[in-house]
Amino acid sequence: MLNTVFFVSGKGSNLKSCYEKFPKDKIRICAVVSNKKCGAVQFAVQNEIPVFLVSSENQTGFFNYEELIRQLKKIPAELIVLAGFLKLIPDNFVDEFESRIINIHPALLPSFGGEGMYGMNVHKAVFDSSAKISGATVHFVDKIYDHGKIIAQKSVDISNVGGPEEIAERVLDIEHELLPFVIQKFAEKKIVINHNRVLIAE
Ligand code: GAR
């Protein structure tokens, strides 16, 4: 059994697709962490998944990252999945869960990543660039935005789109396939870090 914890800030469509696609006897979503109340948190509550609100500042009703680490270690969390979490993860958290935090990004990294590149900002930048393809990337999280080793990518043709919204729709469809696929490979222990590259074994 792989114990996963999802970090979210938005609608939660990736959380939902993973929840629906995961084989329940192999992968468990043990908790959802968010920096705010949002659609994804609502989904977690409806499905009786424990929710932790987190903040880097001292906010009533929110865990700070030190407390959150203690809670997640109790579970114990084996894989942290950033599925639309829009805050930078602090260094002490990255150190604690080294090589066990992954993020889904709505473009083909290393292009269209970095600070401020999230959600529709990404799709607008892709549209304005005149690129003909976009896609989704799942990568390990390190201390720099959208910078860790790439685990998997999938591309989509956007040559005939009318605007960024249409890119977002096409990319999201891909995300809903790619993220559960990668997490399933983690559960099967088929993700292997080999120097600078990440291999997915058959
Ligand atoms: C997804 O498109 C995800 O790739 C993106 O936020 C959206 C969340 O949607 N993440 C980022 O932009 C992170 N840089 P969801 O809440 O419906 O899963």
CSV table of N, CA and C in Angstrom, one decimal, residues 32-191:
chain,number,residue,atom,x,y,z
A,32,VAL,N,-5.3,15.5,2.7
A,32,VAL,CA,-5.3,16.6,1.7
A,32,VAL,C,-4.8,17.8,2.5
A,33,VAL,N,-3.8,18.5,1.9
A,33,VAL,CA,-3.2,19.7,2.6
A,33,VAL,C,-3.5,20.9,1.7
A,34,SER,N,-3.9,22.0,2.2
A,34,SER,CA,-4.2,23.2,1.4
A,34,SER,C,-3.8,24.4,2.2
A,35,ASN,N,-3.6,25.5,1.4
A,35,ASN,CA,-3.3,26.8,2.0
A,35,ASN,C,-4.6,27.6,2.1
A,36,LYS,N,-5.7,27.0,1.6
A,36,LYS,CA,-7.0,27.8,1.7
A,36,LYS,C,-8.2,26.8,1.4
A,37,LYS,N,-9.4,27.3,1.8
A,37,LYS,CA,-10.6,26.5,1.5
A,37,LYS,C,-10.8,26.7,0.0
A,38,CYS,N,-11.0,25.5,-0.6
A,38,CYS,CA,-11.2,25.6,-2.1
A,38,CYS,C,-12.0,24.3,-2.5
A,39,GLY,N,-12.3,24.2,-3.8
A,39,GLY,CA,-13.0,23.1,-4.3
A,39,GLY,C,-12.4,21.7,-3.9
A,40,ALA,N,-11.1,21.7,-4.0
A,40,ALA,CA,-10.4,20.5,-3.7
A,40,ALA,C,-10.6,20.1,-2.2
A,41,VAL,N,-10.6,21.0,-1.3
A,41,VAL,CA,-10.8,20.8,0.1
A,41,VAL,C,-12.2,20.3,0.3
A,42,GLN,N,-13.1,20.9,-0.4
A,42,GLN,CA,-14.6,20.4,-0.3
A,42,GLN,C,-14.7,19.0,-0.8
A,43,PHE,N,-14.0,18.6,-1.9
A,43,PHE,CA,-14.0,17.2,-2.4
A,43,PHE,C,-13.5,16.3,-1.3
A,44,ALA,N,-12.4,16.7,-0.6
A,44,ALA,CA,-11.8,15.9,0.4
A,44,ALA,C,-12.8,15.7,1.6
A,45,VAL,N,-13.4,16.7,2.0
A,45,VAL,CA,-14.4,16.6,3.1
A,45,VAL,C,-15.5,15.7,2.7
A,46,GLN,N,-16.0,15.9,1.5
A,46,GLN,CA,-17.2,15.0,1.0
A,46,GLN,C,-16.8,13.5,1.1
A,47,ASN,N,-15.5,13.3,0.8
A,47,ASN,CA,-15.1,11.9,0.7
A,47,ASN,C,-14.3,11.4,2.0
A,48,GLU,N,-14.5,12.2,3.0
A,48,GLU,CA,-14.0,11.8,4.3
A,48,GLU,C,-12.4,11.6,4.4
A,49,ILE,N,-11.8,12.4,3.6
A,49,ILE,CA,-10.3,12.5,3.6
A,49,ILE,C,-9.9,13.6,4.6
A,50,PRO,N,-9.0,13.3,5.6
A,50,PRO,CA,-8.6,14.3,6.5
A,50,PRO,C,-8.0,15.5,5.8
A,51,VAL,N,-8.3,16.7,6.3
A,51,VAL,CA,-7.7,17.9,5.6
A,51,VAL,C,-6.9,18.7,6.7
A,52,PHE,N,-5.7,19.1,6.2
A,52,PHE,CA,-4.8,20.0,7.0
A,52,PHE,C,-4.7,21.3,6.3
A,53,LEU,N,-5.0,22.4,6.9
A,53,LEU,CA,-4.7,23.7,6.3
A,53,LEU,C,-3.3,24.1,6.8
A,54,VAL,N,-2.5,24.7,5.9
A,54,VAL,CA,-1.1,25.0,6.2
A,54,VAL,C,-0.8,26.4,5.8
A,55,SER,N,0.0,27.1,6.7
A,55,SER,CA,0.4,28.4,6.4
A,55,SER,C,1.8,28.6,6.9
A,56,SER,N,2.6,29.4,6.1
A,56,SER,CA,4.0,29.8,6.6
A,56,SER,C,3.9,30.8,7.7
A,57,GLU,N,2.8,31.5,7.8
A,57,GLU,CA,2.7,32.5,8.8
A,57,GLU,C,1.9,31.9,10.0
A,58,ASN,N,1.9,32.5,11.2
A,58,ASN,CA,1.1,32.0,12.3
A,58,ASN,C,-0.3,32.4,12.1
A,59,GLN,N,-1.1,31.5,11.6
A,59,GLN,CA,-2.5,31.8,11.4
A,59,GLN,C,-3.4,30.9,12.2
A,60,THR,N,-4.4,31.4,12.8
A,60,THR,CA,-5.3,30.5,13.6
A,60,THR,C,-6.0,29.5,12.7
A,61,GLY,N,-6.0,28.3,13.2
A,61,GLY,CA,-6.7,27.2,12.4
A,61,GLY,C,-5.8,26.6,11.3
A,62,PHE,N,-4.6,27.1,11.2
A,62,PHE,CA,-3.6,26.6,10.2
A,62,PHE,C,-2.4,25.9,10.9
A,63,PHE,N,-1.9,24.8,10.3
A,63,PHE,CA,-0.7,24.2,10.8
A,63,PHE,C,0.5,25.0,10.2
A,64,ASN,N,1.6,25.1,11.0
A,64,ASN,CA,2.8,25.6,10.3
A,64,ASN,C,3.5,24.4,9.7
A,65,TYR,N,4.6,24.6,8.9
A,65,TYR,CA,5.2,23.4,8.3
A,65,TYR,C,5.8,22.4,9.2
A,66,GLU,N,6.4,23.0,10.3
A,66,GLU,CA,7.0,22.0,11.3
A,66,GLU,C,5.9,21.1,11.9
A,67,GLU,N,4.8,21.7,12.2
A,67,GLU,CA,3.7,20.8,12.8
A,67,GLU,C,3.2,19.9,11.7
A,68,LEU,N,3.1,20.4,10.5
A,68,LEU,CA,2.6,19.5,9.4
A,68,LEU,C,3.5,18.3,9.2
A,69,ILE,N,4.8,18.6,9.2
A,69,ILE,CA,5.8,17.5,9.1
A,69,ILE,C,5.5,16.4,10.1
A,70,ARG,N,5.3,16.8,11.4
A,70,ARG,CA,5.0,15.9,12.4
A,70,ARG,C,3.8,15.1,12.1
A,71,GLN,N,2.7,15.7,11.7
A,71,GLN,CA,1.5,15.0,11.4
A,71,GLN,C,1.6,14.0,10.2
A,72,LEU,N,2.4,14.5,9.2
A,72,LEU,CA,2.5,13.6,8.0
A,72,LEU,C,3.4,12.4,8.3
A,73,LYS,N,4.4,12.6,9.2
A,73,LYS,CA,5.2,11.5,9.6
A,73,LYS,C,4.5,10.4,10.3
A,74,LYS,N,3.4,10.9,11.1
A,74,LYS,CA,2.6,9.9,11.9
A,74,LYS,C,1.9,9.0,10.9
A,75,ILE,N,1.5,9.5,9.7
A,75,ILE,CA,0.6,8.7,8.9
A,75,ILE,C,1.1,7.3,8.5
A,76,PRO,N,2.3,7.0,8.1
A,76,PRO,CA,3.3,7.9,7.6
A,76,PRO,C,3.1,8.1,6.1
A,77,ALA,N,3.3,9.4,5.7
A,77,ALA,CA,3.2,9.8,4.3
A,77,ALA,C,4.4,9.3,3.5
A,78,GLU,N,4.1,8.6,2.4
A,78,GLU,CA,5.3,8.0,1.6
A,78,GLU,C,5.5,8.8,0.3
A,79,LEU,N,4.4,9.4,-0.2
A,79,LEU,CA,4.6,10.2,-1.4
A,79,LEU,C,3.7,11.4,-1.3
A,80,ILE,N,4.3,12.6,-1.4
A,80,ILE,CA,3.6,13.9,-1.4
A,80,ILE,C,3.3,14.3,-2.8
A,81,VAL,N,2.1,14.6,-3.1
A,81,VAL,CA,1.7,15.0,-4.5
A,81,VAL,C,1.2,16.4,-4.5
A,82,LEU,N,1.9,17.3,-5.2
A,82,LEU,CA,1.4,18.7,-5.4
A,82,LEU,C,0.5,18.7,-6.6
A,83,ALA,N,-0.8,18.8,-6.4
A,83,ALA,CA,-1.7,18.7,-7.5
A,83,ALA,C,-2.5,20.1,-7.6
A,84,GLY,N,-1.7,21.1,-8.1
A,84,GLY,CA,-2.3,22.4,-8.2
A,84,GLY,C,-2.1,23.2,-6.9
A,85,PHE,N,-1.0,22.9,-6.2
A,85,PHE,CA,-0.7,23.6,-5.0
A,85,PHE,C,0.2,24.8,-5.4
A,86,LEU,N,-0.3,26.0,-5.0
A,86,LEU,CA,0.4,27.2,-5.7
A,86,LEU,C,1.3,28.0,-4.8
A,87,LYS,N,1.7,27.4,-3.7
A,87,LYS,CA,2.7,28.0,-2.8
A,87,LYS,C,4.0,27.3,-2.9
A,88,LEU,N,5.1,28.0,-2.7
A,88,LEU,CA,6.5,27.3,-2.7
A,88,LEU,C,6.6,26.5,-1.4
A,89,ILE,N,7.0,25.3,-1.5
A,89,ILE,CA,7.2,24.4,-0.4
A,89,ILE,C,8.5,24.8,0.3
A,90,PRO,N,8.5,25.0,1.6
A,90,PRO,CA,9.7,25.5,2.3
A,90,PRO,C,10.8,24.4,2.3
A,91,ASP,N,12.0,24.9,2.4
A,91,ASP,CA,13.2,24.1,2.3
A,91,ASP,C,13.2,22.9,3.3
A,92,ASN,N,12.8,23.2,4.6
A,92,ASN,CA,12.8,22.1,5.6
A,92,ASN,C,11.9,21.0,5.3
A,93,PHE,N,10.7,21.3,4.6
A,93,PHE,CA,9.8,20.3,4.2
A,93,PHE,C,10.4,19.5,3.1
A,94,VAL,N,11.1,20.2,2.1
A,94,VAL,CA,11.7,19.4,1.0
A,94,VAL,C,12.8,18.5,1.5
A,95,ASP,N,13.6,19.0,2.5
A,95,ASP,CA,14.6,18.1,3.1
A,95,ASP,C,14.0,16.9,3.7
A,96,GLU,N,12.9,17.1,4.5
A,96,GLU,CA,12.3,16.0,5.2
A,96,GLU,C,11.8,14.9,4.3
A,97,PHE,N,11.2,15.3,3.1
A,97,PHE,CA,10.6,14.3,2.2
A,97,PHE,C,11.4,14.2,0.9
A,98,GLU,N,12.7,14.3,1.0
A,98,GLU,CA,13.5,14.4,-0.2
A,98,GLU,C,13.2,13.2,-1.2
A,99,SER,N,13.1,13.5,-2.4
A,99,SER,CA,12.8,12.5,-3.5
A,99,SER,C,11.4,11.8,-3.3
A,100,ARG,N,10.6,12.4,-2.4
A,100,ARG,CA,9.3,11.8,-2.2
A,100,ARG,C,8.2,12.9,-2.4
A,101,ILE,N,8.5,14.0,-3.1
A,101,ILE,CA,7.5,15.0,-3.4
A,101,ILE,C,7.5,15.2,-4.9
A,102,ILE,N,6.3,15.1,-5.5
A,102,ILE,CA,6.2,15.3,-6.9
A,102,ILE,C,5.2,16.4,-7.2
A,103,ASN,N,5.3,17.0,-8.4
A,103,ASN,CA,4.4,18.1,-8.7
A,103,ASN,C,3.9,17.9,-10.2
A,104,ILE,N,2.7,18.3,-10.4
A,104,ILE,CA,2.3,18.3,-11.8
A,104,ILE,C,2.2,19.7,-12.3
A,105,HIS,N,2.8,20.0,-13.5
A,105,HIS,CA,2.9,21.3,-14.0
A,105,HIS,C,2.2,21.3,-15.4
A,106,PRO,N,1.4,22.3,-15.7
A,106,PRO,CA,0.6,22.3,-16.9
A,106,PRO,C,1.3,22.8,-18.1
A,107,ALA,N,2.5,22.4,-18.3
A,107,ALA,CA,3.3,22.7,-19.6
A,107,ALA,C,4.4,21.8,-19.7
A,108,LEU,N,5.1,21.9,-20.8
A,108,LEU,CA,6.3,21.0,-21.0
A,108,LEU,C,7.5,21.7,-20.5
A,109,LEU,N,7.9,21.3,-19.2
A,109,LEU,CA,9.1,21.9,-18.6
A,109,LEU,C,10.3,21.4,-19.4
A,110,PRO,N,11.5,22.1,-19.5
A,110,PRO,CA,11.8,23.3,-18.7
A,110,PRO,C,11.2,24.6,-19.2
A,111,SER,N,10.4,24.6,-20.3
A,111,SER,CA,9.7,25.8,-20.8
A,111,SER,C,8.5,26.1,-19.9
A,112,PHE,N,8.2,27.4,-19.8
A,112,PHE,CA,7.0,27.9,-19.2
A,112,PHE,C,6.8,27.4,-17.7
A,113,GLY,N,8.0,27.5,-17.0
A,113,GLY,CA,7.9,27.2,-15.6
A,113,GLY,C,8.5,28.4,-14.8
A,114,GLY,N,8.6,28.2,-13.5
A,114,GLY,CA,9.2,29.2,-12.6
A,114,GLY,C,8.2,30.0,-11.9
A,115,GLU,N,8.7,30.9,-11.1
A,115,GLU,CA,7.8,31.7,-10.2
A,115,GLU,C,6.8,32.5,-11.0
A,116,GLY,N,5.6,32.4,-10.6
A,116,GLY,CA,4.5,33.1,-11.2
A,116,GLY,C,3.9,32.3,-12.4
A,117,MET,N,4.5,31.2,-12.7
A,117,MET,CA,4.0,30.4,-13.8
A,117,MET,C,3.1,29.3,-13.3
A,118,TYR,N,1.8,29.6,-13.1
A,118,TYR,CA,0.9,28.6,-12.6
A,118,TYR,C,-0.5,28.9,-13.3
A,119,GLY,N,-1.3,27.9,-13.3
A,119,GLY,CA,-2.7,28.0,-13.8
A,119,GLY,C,-2.7,28.7,-15.2
A,120,MET,N,-3.6,29.6,-15.3
A,120,MET,CA,-3.8,30.3,-16.6
A,120,MET,C,-2.6,31.1,-17.0
A,121,ASN,N,-1.8,31.6,-16.1
A,121,ASN,CA,-0.6,32.3,-16.5
A,121,ASN,C,0.2,31.5,-17.5
A,122,VAL,N,0.3,30.2,-17.2
A,122,VAL,CA,1.1,29.3,-18.0
A,122,VAL,C,0.5,29.2,-19.4
A,123,HIS,N,-0.8,29.0,-19.5
A,123,HIS,CA,-1.5,28.8,-20.8
A,123,HIS,C,-1.5,30.0,-21.6
A,124,LYS,N,-1.6,31.2,-21.0
A,124,LYS,CA,-1.5,32.5,-21.7
A,124,LYS,C,-0.1,32.6,-22.3
A,125,ALA,N,0.9,32.3,-21.5
A,125,ALA,CA,2.3,32.4,-22.0
A,125,ALA,C,2.5,31.4,-23.2
A,126,VAL,N,2.0,30.2,-23.1
A,126,VAL,CA,2.1,29.3,-24.2
A,126,VAL,C,1.4,29.8,-25.4
A,127,PHE,N,0.2,30.3,-25.2
A,127,PHE,CA,-0.6,30.8,-26.4
A,127,PHE,C,0.2,32.0,-27.0
A,128,ASP,N,0.7,32.9,-26.2
A,128,ASP,CA,1.4,34.1,-26.8
A,128,ASP,C,2.7,33.7,-27.5
A,129,SER,N,3.3,32.5,-27.1
A,129,SER,CA,4.6,32.2,-27.6
A,129,SER,C,4.4,31.6,-29.0
A,130,SER,N,3.2,31.3,-29.4
A,130,SER,CA,2.8,30.7,-30.8
A,130,SER,C,3.3,29.2,-30.9
A,131,ALA,N,3.6,28.6,-29.7
A,131,ALA,CA,3.9,27.2,-29.7
A,131,ALA,C,2.8,26.4,-30.3
A,132,LYS,N,3.1,25.3,-30.9
A,132,LYS,CA,2.1,24.4,-31.5
A,132,LYS,C,1.8,23.2,-30.7
A,133,ILE,N,2.7,22.9,-29.7
A,133,ILE,CA,2.3,21.9,-28.7
A,133,ILE,C,2.5,22.4,-27.3
A,134,SER,N,1.7,21.8,-26.4
A,134,SER,CA,1.9,22.0,-25.0
A,134,SER,C,1.8,20.6,-24.3
A,135,GLY,N,1.5,20.6,-23.1
A,135,GLY,CA,1.4,19.3,-22.4
A,135,GLY,C,1.5,19.4,-20.9
A,136,ALA,N,1.8,18.3,-20.3
A,136,ALA,CA,1.9,18.3,-18.8
A,136,ALA,C,3.2,17.6,-18.4
A,137,THR,N,3.7,18.0,-17.3
A,137,THR,CA,5.0,17.4,-16.8
A,137,THR,C,4.8,17.0,-15.3
A,138,VAL,N,5.2,15.8,-15.0
A,138,VAL,CA,5.3,15.4,-13.6
A,138,VAL,C,6.8,15.4,-13.2
A,139,HIS,N,7.2,16.1,-12.1
A,139,HIS,CA,8.6,16.1,-11.8
A,139,HIS,C,8.8,16.1,-10.3
A,140,PHE,N,10.0,15.7,-9.9
A,140,PHE,CA,10.3,15.8,-8.4
A,140,PHE,C,10.4,17.2,-8.0
A,141,VAL,N,10.1,17.5,-6.8
A,141,VAL,CA,10.2,18.9,-6.3
A,141,VAL,C,11.5,19.1,-5.5
A,142,ASP,N,12.2,20.1,-5.9
A,142,ASP,CA,13.4,20.5,-5.1
A,142,ASP,C,13.1,21.9,-4.6
A,143,LYS,N,14.2,22.7,-4.3
A,143,LYS,CA,14.0,24.0,-3.6
A,143,LYS,C,13.7,25.1,-4.6
A,144,ILE,N,13.7,24.8,-5.9
A,144,ILE,CA,13.5,25.9,-6.9
A,144,ILE,C,12.2,25.5,-7.6
A,145,TYR,N,11.4,26.6,-7.9
A,145,TYR,CA,10.1,26.4,-8.6
A,145,TYR,C,10.3,25.6,-9.9
A,146,ASP,N,9.5,24.5,-10.1
A,146,ASP,CA,9.4,23.8,-11.3
A,146,ASP,C,10.8,23.3,-11.9
A,147,HIS,N,11.7,22.9,-11.0
A,147,HIS,CA,13.1,22.7,-11.4
A,147,HIS,C,13.5,21.2,-11.2
A,148,GLY,N,12.9,20.5,-10.3
A,148,GLY,CA,13.4,19.1,-10.1
A,148,GLY,C,13.4,18.2,-11.3
A,149,LYS,N,14.0,17.0,-11.1
A,149,LYS,CA,14.1,16.1,-12.2
A,149,LYS,C,12.7,15.7,-12.8
A,150,ILE,N,12.7,15.6,-14.1
A,150,ILE,CA,11.4,15.3,-14.8
A,150,ILE,C,11.2,13.8,-14.7
A,151,ILE,N,10.0,13.4,-14.3
A,151,ILE,CA,9.6,12.0,-14.2
A,151,ILE,C,8.9,11.5,-15.5
A,152,ALA,N,7.9,12.3,-15.9
A,152,ALA,CA,7.1,11.9,-17.1
A,152,ALA,C,6.5,13.2,-17.7
A,153,GLN,N,6.3,13.1,-19.1
A,153,GLN,CA,5.7,14.2,-19.8
A,153,GLN,C,4.8,13.7,-20.8
A,154,LYS,N,3.7,14.4,-21.2
A,154,LYS,CA,2.8,14.1,-22.2
A,154,LYS,C,2.5,15.3,-23.0
A,155,SER,N,2.5,15.3,-24.3
A,155,SER,CA,2.2,16.5,-25.1
A,155,SER,C,0.9,16.4,-25.7
A,156,VAL,N,0.4,17.6,-26.2
A,156,VAL,CA,-0.9,17.7,-26.9
A,156,VAL,C,-0.8,18.8,-28.0
A,157,ASP,N,-1.4,18.5,-29.1
A,157,ASP,CA,-1.4,19.4,-30.2
A,157,ASP,C,-2.3,20.6,-29.9
A,158,ILE,N,-1.7,21.8,-30.0
A,158,ILE,CA,-2.5,23.0,-29.8
A,158,ILE,C,-2.5,23.9,-31.0
A,159,SER,N,-2.2,23.4,-32.1
A,159,SER,CA,-2.0,24.2,-33.3
A,159,SER,C,-3.2,24.9,-33.8
A,160,ASN,N,-4.4,24.4,-33.4
A,160,ASN,CA,-5.7,25.0,-33.9
A,160,ASN,C,-6.5,25.6,-32.8
A,161,VAL,N,-5.9,25.9,-31.6
A,161,VAL,CA,-6.7,26.5,-30.5
A,161,VAL,C,-7.0,27.9,-30.8
A,162,GLY,N,-8.1,28.4,-30.2
A,162,GLY,CA,-8.5,29.8,-30.3
A,162,GLY,C,-8.0,30.7,-29.2
A,163,GLY,N,-7.6,30.1,-28.1
A,163,GLY,CA,-7.1,30.9,-27.0
A,163,GLY,C,-6.6,30.1,-25.8
A,164,PRO,N,-6.1,30.7,-24.8
A,164,PRO,CA,-5.5,30.0,-23.6
A,164,PRO,C,-6.5,29.0,-22.9
A,165,GLU,N,-7.7,29.4,-22.9
A,165,GLU,CA,-8.7,28.5,-22.2
A,165,GLU,C,-8.8,27.2,-22.8
A,166,GLU,N,-8.7,27.2,-24.2
A,166,GLU,CA,-8.8,25.9,-24.9
A,166,GLU,C,-7.5,25.1,-24.6
A,167,ILE,N,-6.4,25.7,-24.5
A,167,ILE,CA,-5.1,25.0,-24.1
A,167,ILE,C,-5.3,24.4,-22.8
A,168,ALA,N,-5.8,25.2,-21.8
A,168,ALA,CA,-6.0,24.7,-20.5
A,168,ALA,C,-6.9,23.4,-20.4
A,169,GLU,N,-7.9,23.4,-21.2
A,169,GLU,CA,-8.8,22.2,-21.3
A,169,GLU,C,-8.1,21.0,-21.8
A,170,ARG,N,-7.3,21.2,-22.9
A,170,ARG,CA,-6.6,20.1,-23.5
A,170,ARG,C,-5.6,19.5,-22.5
A,171,VAL,N,-4.8,20.5,-21.9
A,171,VAL,CA,-3.8,20.0,-21.0
A,171,VAL,C,-4.3,19.3,-19.8
A,172,LEU,N,-5.4,19.9,-19.3
A,172,LEU,CA,-6.0,19.2,-18.1
A,172,LEU,C,-6.4,17.8,-18.3
A,173,ASP,N,-7.0,17.5,-19.5
A,173,ASP,CA,-7.3,16.2,-19.9
A,173,ASP,C,-6.1,15.2,-19.8
A,174,ILE,N,-5.0,15.7,-20.2
A,174,ILE,CA,-3.7,15.0,-20.2
A,174,ILE,C,-3.3,14.8,-18.8
A,175,GLU,N,-3.4,15.8,-18.0
A,175,GLU,CA,-3.0,15.7,-16.6
A,175,GLU,C,-3.7,14.6,-15.8
A,176,HIS,N,-5.0,14.5,-16.2
A,176,HIS,CA,-5.8,13.5,-15.5
A,176,HIS,C,-5.4,12.1,-15.8
A,177,GLU,N,-4.7,11.9,-16.9
A,177,GLU,CA,-4.1,10.6,-17.2
A,177,GLU,C,-2.7,10.4,-16.6
A,178,LEU,N,-1.9,11.5,-16.8
A,178,LEU,CA,-0.5,11.4,-16.5
A,178,LEU,C,-0.2,11.2,-15.0
A,179,LEU,N,-0.9,12.0,-14.2
A,179,LEU,CA,-0.6,12.0,-12.7
A,179,LEU,C,-1.0,10.6,-12.1
A,180,PRO,N,-2.2,10.1,-12.3
A,180,PRO,CA,-2.4,8.7,-11.8
A,180,PRO,C,-1.5,7.7,-12.3
A,181,PHE,N,-1.1,7.8,-13.6
A,181,PHE,CA,-0.2,6.8,-14.2
A,181,PHE,C,1.1,6.8,-13.4
A,182,VAL,N,1.7,8.0,-13.2
A,182,VAL,CA,3.0,8.1,-12.5
A,182,VAL,C,2.9,7.6,-11.1
A,183,ILE,N,1.8,8.0,-10.4
A,183,ILE,CA,1.7,7.6,-9.0
A,183,ILE,C,1.5,6.0,-8.9
A,184,GLN,N,0.8,5.5,-9.9
A,184,GLN,CA,0.7,4.0,-9.9
A,184,GLN,C,2.1,3.4,-10.1
A,185,LYS,N,3.0,4.0,-10.9
A,185,LYS,CA,4.3,3.5,-11.1
A,185,LYS,C,5.1,3.6,-9.8
A,186,PHE,N,4.9,4.7,-9.0
A,186,PHE,CA,5.5,4.7,-7.7
A,186,PHE,C,5.1,3.6,-6.8
A,187,ALA,N,3.8,3.3,-6.8
A,187,ALA,CA,3.2,2.2,-6.0
A,187,ALA,C,3.8,0.9,-6.4
A,188,GLU,N,4.1,0.7,-7.7
A,188,GLU,CA,4.7,-0.5,-8.1
A,188,GLU,C,6.3,-0.5,-8.0
A,189,LYS,N,6.8,0.6,-7.4
A,189,LYS,CA,8.2,0.8,-7.2
A,189,LYS,C,9.0,0.7,-8.6
A,190,LYS,N,8.4,1.4,-9.6
A,190,LYS,CA,9.0,1.3,-10.9
A,190,LYS,C,9.6,2.7,-11.3
A,191,ILE,N,9.7,3.6,-10.4
A,191,ILE,CA,10.3,4.9,-10.7
A,191,ILE,C,11.8,4.8,-10.1
